[in-house]
XYZ file of N, CA and C in Angstrom:
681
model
N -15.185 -23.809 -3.213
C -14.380 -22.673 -3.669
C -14.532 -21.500 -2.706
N -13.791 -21.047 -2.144
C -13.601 -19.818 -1.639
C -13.429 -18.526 -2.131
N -14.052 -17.367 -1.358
C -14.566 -16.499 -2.396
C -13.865 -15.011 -1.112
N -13.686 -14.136 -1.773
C -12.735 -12.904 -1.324
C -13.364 -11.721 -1.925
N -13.671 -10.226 -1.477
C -14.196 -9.296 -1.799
C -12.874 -8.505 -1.632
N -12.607 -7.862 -2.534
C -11.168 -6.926 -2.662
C -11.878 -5.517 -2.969
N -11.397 -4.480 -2.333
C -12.126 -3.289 -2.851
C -10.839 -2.202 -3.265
N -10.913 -1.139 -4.009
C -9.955 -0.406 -4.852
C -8.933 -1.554 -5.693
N -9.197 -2.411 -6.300
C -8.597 -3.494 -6.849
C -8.306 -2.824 -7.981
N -8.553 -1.547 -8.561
C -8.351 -1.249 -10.173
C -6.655 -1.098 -10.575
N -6.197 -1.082 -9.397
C -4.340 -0.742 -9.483
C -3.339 -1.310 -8.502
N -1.964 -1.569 -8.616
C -1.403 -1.555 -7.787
C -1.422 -2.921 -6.646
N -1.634 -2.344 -5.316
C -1.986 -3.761 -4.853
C -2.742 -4.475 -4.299
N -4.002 -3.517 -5.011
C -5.092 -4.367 -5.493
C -5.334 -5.265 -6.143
N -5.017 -4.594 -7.484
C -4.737 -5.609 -8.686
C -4.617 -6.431 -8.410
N -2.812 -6.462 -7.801
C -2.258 -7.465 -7.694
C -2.919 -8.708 -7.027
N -3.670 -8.685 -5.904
C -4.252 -9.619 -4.947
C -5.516 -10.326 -5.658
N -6.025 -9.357 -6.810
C -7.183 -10.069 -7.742
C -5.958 -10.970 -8.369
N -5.401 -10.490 -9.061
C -4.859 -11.347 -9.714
C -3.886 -13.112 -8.995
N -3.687 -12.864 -7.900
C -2.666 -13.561 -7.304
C -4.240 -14.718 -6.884
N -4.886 -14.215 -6.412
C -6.712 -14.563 -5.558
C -7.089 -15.373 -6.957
N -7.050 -14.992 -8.095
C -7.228 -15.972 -9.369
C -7.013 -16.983 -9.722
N -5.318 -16.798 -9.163
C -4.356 -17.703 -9.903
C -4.998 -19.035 -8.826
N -5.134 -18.675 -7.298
C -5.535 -19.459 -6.337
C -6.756 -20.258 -6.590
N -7.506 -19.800 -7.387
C -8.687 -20.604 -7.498
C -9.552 -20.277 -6.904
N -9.626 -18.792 -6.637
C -10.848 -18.423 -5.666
C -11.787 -17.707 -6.335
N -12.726 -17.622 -6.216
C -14.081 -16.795 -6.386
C -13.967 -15.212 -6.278
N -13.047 -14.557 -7.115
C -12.749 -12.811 -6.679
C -13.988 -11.909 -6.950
N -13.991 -11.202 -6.231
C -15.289 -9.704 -6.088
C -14.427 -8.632 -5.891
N -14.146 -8.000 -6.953
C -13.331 -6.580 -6.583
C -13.838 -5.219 -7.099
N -13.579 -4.572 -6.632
C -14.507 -3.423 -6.977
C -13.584 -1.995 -7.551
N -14.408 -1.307 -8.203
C -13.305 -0.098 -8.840
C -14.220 0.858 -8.933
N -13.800 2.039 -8.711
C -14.632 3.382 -8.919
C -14.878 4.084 -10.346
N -13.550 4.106 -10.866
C -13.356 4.836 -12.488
C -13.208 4.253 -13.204
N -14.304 3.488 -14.759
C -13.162 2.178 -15.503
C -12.739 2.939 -16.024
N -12.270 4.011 -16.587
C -10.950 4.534 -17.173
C -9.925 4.366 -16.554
N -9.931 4.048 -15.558
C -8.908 3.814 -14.585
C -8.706 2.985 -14.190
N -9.495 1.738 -14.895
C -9.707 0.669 -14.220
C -9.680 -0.884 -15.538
N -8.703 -0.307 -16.875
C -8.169 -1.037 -17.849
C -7.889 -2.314 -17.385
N -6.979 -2.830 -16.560
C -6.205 -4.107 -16.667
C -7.128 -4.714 -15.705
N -7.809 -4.062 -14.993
C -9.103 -5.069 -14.249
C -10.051 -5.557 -14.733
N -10.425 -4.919 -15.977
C -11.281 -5.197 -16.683
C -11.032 -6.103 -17.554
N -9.995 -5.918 -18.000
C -9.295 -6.925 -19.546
C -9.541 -8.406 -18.679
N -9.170 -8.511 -17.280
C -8.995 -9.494 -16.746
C -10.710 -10.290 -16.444
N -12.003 -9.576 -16.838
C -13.276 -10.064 -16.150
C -13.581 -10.902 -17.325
N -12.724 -11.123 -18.602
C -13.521 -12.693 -18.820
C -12.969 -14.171 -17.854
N -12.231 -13.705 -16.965
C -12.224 -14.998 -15.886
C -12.891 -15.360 -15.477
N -13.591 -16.610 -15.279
C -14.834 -16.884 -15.060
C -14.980 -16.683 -13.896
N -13.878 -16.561 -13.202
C -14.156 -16.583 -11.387
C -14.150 -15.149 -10.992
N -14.132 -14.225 -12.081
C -13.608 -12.674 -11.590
C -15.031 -11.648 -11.778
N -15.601 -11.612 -10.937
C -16.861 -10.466 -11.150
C -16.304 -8.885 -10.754
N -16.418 -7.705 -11.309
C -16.136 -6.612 -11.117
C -16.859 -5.745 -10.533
N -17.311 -5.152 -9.553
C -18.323 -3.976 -9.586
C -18.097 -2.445 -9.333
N -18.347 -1.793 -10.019
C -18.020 -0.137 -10.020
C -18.496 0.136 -8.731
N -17.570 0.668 -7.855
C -18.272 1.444 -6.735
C -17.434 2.172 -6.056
N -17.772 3.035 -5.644
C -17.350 4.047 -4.999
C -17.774 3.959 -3.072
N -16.887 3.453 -2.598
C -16.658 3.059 -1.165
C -17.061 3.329 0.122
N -17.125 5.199 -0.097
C -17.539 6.220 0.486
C -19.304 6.232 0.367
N -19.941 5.565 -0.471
C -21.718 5.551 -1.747
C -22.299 4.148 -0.320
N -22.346 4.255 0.877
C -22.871 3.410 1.578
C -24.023 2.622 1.185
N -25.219 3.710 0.618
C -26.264 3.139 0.556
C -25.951 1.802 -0.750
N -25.283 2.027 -2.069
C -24.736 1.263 -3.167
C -24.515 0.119 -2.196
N -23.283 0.382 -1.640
C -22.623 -1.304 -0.692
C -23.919 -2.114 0.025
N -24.570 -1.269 0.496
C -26.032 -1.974 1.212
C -26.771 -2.829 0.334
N -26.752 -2.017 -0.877
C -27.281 -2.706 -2.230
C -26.409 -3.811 -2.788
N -25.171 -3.717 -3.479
C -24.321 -4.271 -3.732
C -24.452 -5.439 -2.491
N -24.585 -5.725 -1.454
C -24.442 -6.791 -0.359
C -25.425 -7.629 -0.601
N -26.884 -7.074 -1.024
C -27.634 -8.061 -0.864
C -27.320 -9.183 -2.153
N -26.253 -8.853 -3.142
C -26.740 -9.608 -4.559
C -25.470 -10.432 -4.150
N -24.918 -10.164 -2.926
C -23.414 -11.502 -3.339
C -23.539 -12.524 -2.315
N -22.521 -13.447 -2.640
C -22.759 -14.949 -2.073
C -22.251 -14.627 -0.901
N -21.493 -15.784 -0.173
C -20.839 -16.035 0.867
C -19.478 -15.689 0.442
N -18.974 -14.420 1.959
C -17.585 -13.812 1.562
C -16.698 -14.929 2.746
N -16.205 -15.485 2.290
C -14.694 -15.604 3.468
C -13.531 -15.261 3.433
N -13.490 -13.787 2.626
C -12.019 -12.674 2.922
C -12.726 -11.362 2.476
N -12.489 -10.605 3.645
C -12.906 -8.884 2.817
C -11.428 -8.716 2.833
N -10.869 -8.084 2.006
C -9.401 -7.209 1.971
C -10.117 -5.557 1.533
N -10.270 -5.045 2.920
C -10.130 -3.621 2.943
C -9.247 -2.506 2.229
N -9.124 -2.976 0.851
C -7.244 -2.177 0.380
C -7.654 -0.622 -0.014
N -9.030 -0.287 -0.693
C -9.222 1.244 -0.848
C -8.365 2.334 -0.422
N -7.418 3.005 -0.568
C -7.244 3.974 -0.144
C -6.717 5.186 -0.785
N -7.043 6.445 0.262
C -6.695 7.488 -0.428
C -5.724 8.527 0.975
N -4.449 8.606 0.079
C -3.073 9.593 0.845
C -3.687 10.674 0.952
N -4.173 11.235 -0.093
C -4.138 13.158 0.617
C -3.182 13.823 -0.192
N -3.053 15.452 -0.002
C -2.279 16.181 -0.069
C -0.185 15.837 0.123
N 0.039 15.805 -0.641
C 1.922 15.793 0.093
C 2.492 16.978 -0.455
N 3.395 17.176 0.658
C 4.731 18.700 0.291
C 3.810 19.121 1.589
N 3.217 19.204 2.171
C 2.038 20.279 3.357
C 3.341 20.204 4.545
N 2.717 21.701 5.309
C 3.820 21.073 6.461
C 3.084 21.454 7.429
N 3.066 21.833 9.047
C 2.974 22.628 9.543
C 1.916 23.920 9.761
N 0.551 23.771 9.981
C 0.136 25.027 9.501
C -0.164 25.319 8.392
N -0.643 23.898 7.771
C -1.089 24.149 6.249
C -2.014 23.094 6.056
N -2.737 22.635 7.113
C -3.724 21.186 7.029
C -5.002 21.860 6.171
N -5.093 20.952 5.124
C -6.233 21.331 4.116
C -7.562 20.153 4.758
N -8.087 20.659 5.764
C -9.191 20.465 6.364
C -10.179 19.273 5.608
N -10.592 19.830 4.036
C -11.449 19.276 3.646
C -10.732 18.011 2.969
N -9.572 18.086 2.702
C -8.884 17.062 2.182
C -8.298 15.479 3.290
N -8.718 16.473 4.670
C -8.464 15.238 5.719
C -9.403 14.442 6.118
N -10.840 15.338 5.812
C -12.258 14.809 5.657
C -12.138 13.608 5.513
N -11.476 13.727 3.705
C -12.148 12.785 2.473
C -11.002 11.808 3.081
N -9.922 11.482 3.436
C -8.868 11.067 3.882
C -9.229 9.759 4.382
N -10.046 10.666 5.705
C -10.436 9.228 6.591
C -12.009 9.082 6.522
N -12.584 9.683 5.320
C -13.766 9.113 5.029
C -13.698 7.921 3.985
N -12.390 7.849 3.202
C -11.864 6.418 2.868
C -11.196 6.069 3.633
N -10.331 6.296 4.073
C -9.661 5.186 4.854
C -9.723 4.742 6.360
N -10.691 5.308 6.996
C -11.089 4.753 8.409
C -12.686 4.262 8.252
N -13.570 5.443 7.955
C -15.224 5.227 7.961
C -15.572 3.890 7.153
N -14.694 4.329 5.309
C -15.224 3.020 4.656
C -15.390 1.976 4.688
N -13.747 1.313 5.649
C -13.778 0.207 5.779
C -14.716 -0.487 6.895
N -14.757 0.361 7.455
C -15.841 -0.184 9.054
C -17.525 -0.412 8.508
N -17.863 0.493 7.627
C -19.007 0.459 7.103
C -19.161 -0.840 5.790
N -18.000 -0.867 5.097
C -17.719 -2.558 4.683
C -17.969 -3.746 5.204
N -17.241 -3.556 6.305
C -17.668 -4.479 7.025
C -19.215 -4.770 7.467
N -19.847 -3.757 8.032
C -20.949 -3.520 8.602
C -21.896 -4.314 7.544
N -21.591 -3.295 6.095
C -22.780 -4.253 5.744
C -23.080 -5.328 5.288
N -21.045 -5.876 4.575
C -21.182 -7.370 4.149
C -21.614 -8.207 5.689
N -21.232 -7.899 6.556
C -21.323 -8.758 7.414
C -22.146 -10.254 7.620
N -23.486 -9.997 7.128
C -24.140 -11.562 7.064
C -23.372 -12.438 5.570
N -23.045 -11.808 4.487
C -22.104 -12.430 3.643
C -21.132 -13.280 4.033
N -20.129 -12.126 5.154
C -19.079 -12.759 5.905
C -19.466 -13.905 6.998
N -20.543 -13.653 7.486
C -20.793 -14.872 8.430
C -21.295 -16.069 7.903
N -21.957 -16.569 6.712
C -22.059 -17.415 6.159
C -20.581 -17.576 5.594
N -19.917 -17.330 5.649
C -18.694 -17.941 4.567
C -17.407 -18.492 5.982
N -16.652 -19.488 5.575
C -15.961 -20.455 6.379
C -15.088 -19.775 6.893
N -14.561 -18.799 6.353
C -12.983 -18.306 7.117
C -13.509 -17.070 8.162
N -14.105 -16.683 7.751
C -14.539 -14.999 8.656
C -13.339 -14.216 8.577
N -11.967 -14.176 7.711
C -11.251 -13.530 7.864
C -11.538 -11.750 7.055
N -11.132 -10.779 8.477
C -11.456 -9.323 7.834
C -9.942 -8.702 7.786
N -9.108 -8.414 6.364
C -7.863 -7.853 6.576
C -7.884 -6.433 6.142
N -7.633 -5.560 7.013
C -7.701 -3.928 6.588
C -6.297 -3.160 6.054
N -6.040 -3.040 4.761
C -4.687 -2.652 4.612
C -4.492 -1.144 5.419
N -3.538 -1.402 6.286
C -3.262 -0.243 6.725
C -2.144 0.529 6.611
N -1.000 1.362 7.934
C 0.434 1.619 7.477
C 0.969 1.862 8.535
N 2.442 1.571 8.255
C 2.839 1.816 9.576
C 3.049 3.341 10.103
N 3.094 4.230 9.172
C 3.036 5.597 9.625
C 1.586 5.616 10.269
N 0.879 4.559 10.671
C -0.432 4.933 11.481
C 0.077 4.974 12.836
N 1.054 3.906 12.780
C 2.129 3.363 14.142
C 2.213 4.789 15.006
N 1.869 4.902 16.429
C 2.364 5.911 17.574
C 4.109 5.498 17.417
N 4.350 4.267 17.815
C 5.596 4.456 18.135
C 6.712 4.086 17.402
N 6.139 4.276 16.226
C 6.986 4.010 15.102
C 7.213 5.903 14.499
N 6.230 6.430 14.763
C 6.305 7.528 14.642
C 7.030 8.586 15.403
N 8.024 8.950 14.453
C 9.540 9.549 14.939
C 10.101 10.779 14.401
N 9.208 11.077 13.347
C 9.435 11.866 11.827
C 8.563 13.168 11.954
N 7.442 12.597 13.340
C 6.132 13.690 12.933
C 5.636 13.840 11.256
N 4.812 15.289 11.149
C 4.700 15.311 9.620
C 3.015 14.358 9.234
N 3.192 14.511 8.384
C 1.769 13.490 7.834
C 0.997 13.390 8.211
N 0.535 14.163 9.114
C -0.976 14.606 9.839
C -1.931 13.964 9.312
N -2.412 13.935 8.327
C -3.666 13.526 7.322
C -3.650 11.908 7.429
N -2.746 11.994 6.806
C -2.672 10.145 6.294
C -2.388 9.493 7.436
N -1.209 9.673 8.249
C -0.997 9.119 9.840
C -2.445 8.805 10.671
N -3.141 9.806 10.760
C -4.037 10.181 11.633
C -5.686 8.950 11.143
N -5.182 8.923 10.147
C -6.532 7.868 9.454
C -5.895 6.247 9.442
N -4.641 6.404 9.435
C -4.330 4.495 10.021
C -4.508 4.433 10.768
N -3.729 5.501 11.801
C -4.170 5.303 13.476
C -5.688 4.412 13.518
N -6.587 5.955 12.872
C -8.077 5.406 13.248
C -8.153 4.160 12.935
N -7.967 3.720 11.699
C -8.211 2.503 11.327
C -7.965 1.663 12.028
N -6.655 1.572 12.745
C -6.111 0.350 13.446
C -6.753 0.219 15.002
N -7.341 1.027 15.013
C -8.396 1.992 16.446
C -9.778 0.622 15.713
N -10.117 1.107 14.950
C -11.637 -0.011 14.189
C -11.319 -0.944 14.104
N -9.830 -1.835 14.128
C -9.708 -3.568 13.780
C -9.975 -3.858 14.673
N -9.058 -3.050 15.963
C -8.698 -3.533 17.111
C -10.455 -3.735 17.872
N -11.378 -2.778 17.553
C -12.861 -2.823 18.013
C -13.524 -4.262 17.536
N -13.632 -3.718 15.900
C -13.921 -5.490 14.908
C -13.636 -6.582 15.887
N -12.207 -6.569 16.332
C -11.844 -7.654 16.796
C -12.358 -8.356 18.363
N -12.904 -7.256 18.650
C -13.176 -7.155 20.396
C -14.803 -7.348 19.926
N -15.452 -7.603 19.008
C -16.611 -7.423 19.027
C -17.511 -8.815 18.311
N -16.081 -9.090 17.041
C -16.949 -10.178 16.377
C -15.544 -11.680 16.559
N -14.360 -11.549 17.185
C -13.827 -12.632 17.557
C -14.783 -13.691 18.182
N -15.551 -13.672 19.246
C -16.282 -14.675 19.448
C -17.112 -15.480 18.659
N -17.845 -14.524 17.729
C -18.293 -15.562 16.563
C -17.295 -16.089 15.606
N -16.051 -16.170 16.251
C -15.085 -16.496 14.892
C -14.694 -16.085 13.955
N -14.898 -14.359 14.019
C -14.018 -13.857 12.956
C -12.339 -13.629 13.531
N -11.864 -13.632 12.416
C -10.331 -12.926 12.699
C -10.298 -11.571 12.074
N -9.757 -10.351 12.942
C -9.767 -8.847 11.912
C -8.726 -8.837 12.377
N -7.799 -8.412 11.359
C -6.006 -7.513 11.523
C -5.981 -6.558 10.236
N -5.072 -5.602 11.177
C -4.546 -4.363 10.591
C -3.092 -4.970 9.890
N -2.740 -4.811 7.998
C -1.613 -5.235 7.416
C -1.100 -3.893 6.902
N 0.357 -4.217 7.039
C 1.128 -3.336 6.287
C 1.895 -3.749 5.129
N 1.528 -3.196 3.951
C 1.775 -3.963 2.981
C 3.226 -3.755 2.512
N 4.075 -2.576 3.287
C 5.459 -2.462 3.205
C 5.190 -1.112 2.332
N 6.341 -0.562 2.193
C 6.169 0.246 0.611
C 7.226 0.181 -0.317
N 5.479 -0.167 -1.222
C 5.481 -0.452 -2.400
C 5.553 0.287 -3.594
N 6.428 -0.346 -4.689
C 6.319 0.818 -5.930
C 5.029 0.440 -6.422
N 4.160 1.439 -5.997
C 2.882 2.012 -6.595
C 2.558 3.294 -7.290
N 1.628 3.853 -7.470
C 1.736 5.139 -7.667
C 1.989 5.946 -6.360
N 0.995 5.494 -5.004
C 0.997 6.185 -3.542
C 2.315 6.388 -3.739
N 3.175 4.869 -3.736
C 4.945 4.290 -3.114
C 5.821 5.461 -3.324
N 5.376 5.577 -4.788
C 6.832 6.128 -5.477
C 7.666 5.027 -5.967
N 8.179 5.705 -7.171
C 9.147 4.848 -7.882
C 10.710 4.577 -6.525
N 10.568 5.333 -5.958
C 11.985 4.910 -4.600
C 11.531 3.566 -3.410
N 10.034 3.048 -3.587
C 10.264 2.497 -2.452
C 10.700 1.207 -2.537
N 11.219 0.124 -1.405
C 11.703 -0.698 -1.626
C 10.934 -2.454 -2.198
N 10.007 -2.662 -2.838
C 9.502 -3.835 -2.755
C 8.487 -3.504 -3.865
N 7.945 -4.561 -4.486
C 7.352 -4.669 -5.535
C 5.831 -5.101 -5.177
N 5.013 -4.716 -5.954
C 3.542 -5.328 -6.055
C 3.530 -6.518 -5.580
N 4.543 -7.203 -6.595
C 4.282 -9.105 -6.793
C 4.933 -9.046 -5.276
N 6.031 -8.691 -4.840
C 6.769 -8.797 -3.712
C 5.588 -8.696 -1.995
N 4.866 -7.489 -2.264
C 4.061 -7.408 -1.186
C 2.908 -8.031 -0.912
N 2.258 -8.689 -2.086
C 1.437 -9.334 -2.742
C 1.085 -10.696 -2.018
N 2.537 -11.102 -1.907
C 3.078 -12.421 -1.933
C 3.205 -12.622 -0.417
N 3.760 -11.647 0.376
C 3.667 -11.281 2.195
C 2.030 -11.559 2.038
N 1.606 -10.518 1.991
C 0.131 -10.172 2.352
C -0.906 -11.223 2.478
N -0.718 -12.182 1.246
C -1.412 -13.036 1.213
C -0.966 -14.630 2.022
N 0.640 -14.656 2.199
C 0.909 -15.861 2.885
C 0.869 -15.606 4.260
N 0.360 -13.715 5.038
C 0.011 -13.785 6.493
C -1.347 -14.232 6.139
N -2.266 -13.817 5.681
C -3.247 -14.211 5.226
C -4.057 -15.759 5.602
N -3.189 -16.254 5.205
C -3.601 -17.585 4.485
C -3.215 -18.297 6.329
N -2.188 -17.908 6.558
C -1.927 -18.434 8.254
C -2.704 -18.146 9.516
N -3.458 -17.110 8.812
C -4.448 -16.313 10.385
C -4.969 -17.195 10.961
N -4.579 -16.973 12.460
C -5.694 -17.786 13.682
C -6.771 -17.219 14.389
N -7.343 -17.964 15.447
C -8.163 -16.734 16.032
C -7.164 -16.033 17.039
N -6.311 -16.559 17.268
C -5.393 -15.913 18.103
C -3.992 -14.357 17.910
N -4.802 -14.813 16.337
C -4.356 -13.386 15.887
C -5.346 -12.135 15.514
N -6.292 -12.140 16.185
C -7.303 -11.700 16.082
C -7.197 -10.277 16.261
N -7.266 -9.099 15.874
C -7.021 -7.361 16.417
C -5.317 -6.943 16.806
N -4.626 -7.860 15.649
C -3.130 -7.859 15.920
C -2.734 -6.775 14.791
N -1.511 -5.858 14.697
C -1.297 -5.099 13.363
C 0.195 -5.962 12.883
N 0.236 -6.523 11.694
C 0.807 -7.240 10.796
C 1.661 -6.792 9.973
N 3.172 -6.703 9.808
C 3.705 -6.495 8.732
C 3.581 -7.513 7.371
N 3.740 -7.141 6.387
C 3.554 -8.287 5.478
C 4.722 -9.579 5.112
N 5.834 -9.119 6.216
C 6.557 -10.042 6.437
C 6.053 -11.188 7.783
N 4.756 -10.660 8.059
C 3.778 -11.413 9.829
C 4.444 -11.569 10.922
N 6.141 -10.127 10.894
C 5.950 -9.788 12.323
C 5.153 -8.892 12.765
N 4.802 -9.167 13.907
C 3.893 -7.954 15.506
C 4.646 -6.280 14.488
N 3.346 -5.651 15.032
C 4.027 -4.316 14.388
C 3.232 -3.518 16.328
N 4.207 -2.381 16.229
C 3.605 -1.749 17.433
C 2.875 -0.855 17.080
N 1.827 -0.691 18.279
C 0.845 0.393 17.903
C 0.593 1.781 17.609
């Protein structure tokens, strides 16, 4: 049985990937910060294959802890994240809010990695997928704007591309995914594609990774995205 560590799994398309990771027959580890916030993940832990753990992403020393008690990982899905401020424009960057930005969404995931890492190397796939976006994209970026959130995919996709240059030889695969946008709460009720819809990408690039896709950024349809 194959086993997958999902982190911010309490919503959205997180959830969704616990749930889809279930249906598969795999061994899920997902993690949530608030259970008030974290209802339909929970309803779901009498699955026998579904263990939950409260944590907060950013709480390093916890994950250090949390690492030593789990088995063999062969999928981290990096999905945690946090947007920031919106309506800002120009001359209005709330500093401490860009902190926390890419202290989830660039630092956490690298430090995820870091410490499951002997987890991940005992387990068969070595696959590391970091949800990222394409507003991290330089040259997709046309709009300007989004300082905060832009600026922390970038980084991120800056850390796969390292991951990948560092632990490909032992056979991991790391890619940067874009999960499209999704009606989530982040999405908005306007964007074009559904949970189950992105869900369903995400996991069938997933499931195809080579080593030759190793530090590549991924749409969840698994064309090349530019950097």
């Amino acid at each position: 049985m194959k086993t997958v560590f999902i982190t911010g799994a309490n919503r959205g398309i997180g959830l969704g990937l616990v749930k889809h990771y279930l249906a598969q027959g795999w061994q899920v580890h997902a993690t949530y910060r608030d259970a008030a916030q974290a209802e339909q993940l929970l309803s779901l832990a009498t699955e026998k294959n579904l263990t939950c753990h409260q944590l907060d992403v950013t709480d390093y020393s916890a994950i250090s802890q949390l690492a030593t008690q789990l088995p063999a990982i062969d999928l981290l899905i990096n999905n945690a994240g946090y947007y920031g401020p919106k309506g800002y424009g120009f001359g209005h960057t709330d500093v401490d809010q860009w902190r926390k930005v890419f202290e989830i969404n660039t630092i956490a995931p690298l430090k995820l990695v870091e410490a499951l890492y002997p987890n991940l190397s005992q387990g068969k796939l070595k696959h590391i997928a970091c949800l990222s976006s394409k507003v991290g994209s330089m040259t997709e970026n046309t709009s300007g704007g989004g300082y905060i959130y832009r600026s922390s995919k970038a980084a991120l996709n800056s850390v796969v591309k390292s991951l990948s240059n560092d632990l490909s030889e032992q056979g991991f695969v790391c890619v940067a995914l874009h999960p499209g946008w999704v009606q989530t709460e982040m999405g908005g009720p306007n964007a074009l594609i559904s949970v189950e819809q992105s869900v369903e990408g995400l996991s069938s690039v997933i499931s195809t990774l080579k080593q030759q896709d190793s530090g590549k950024f991924l749409n969840y349809d698994g064309q090349a995205l530019p950097w």
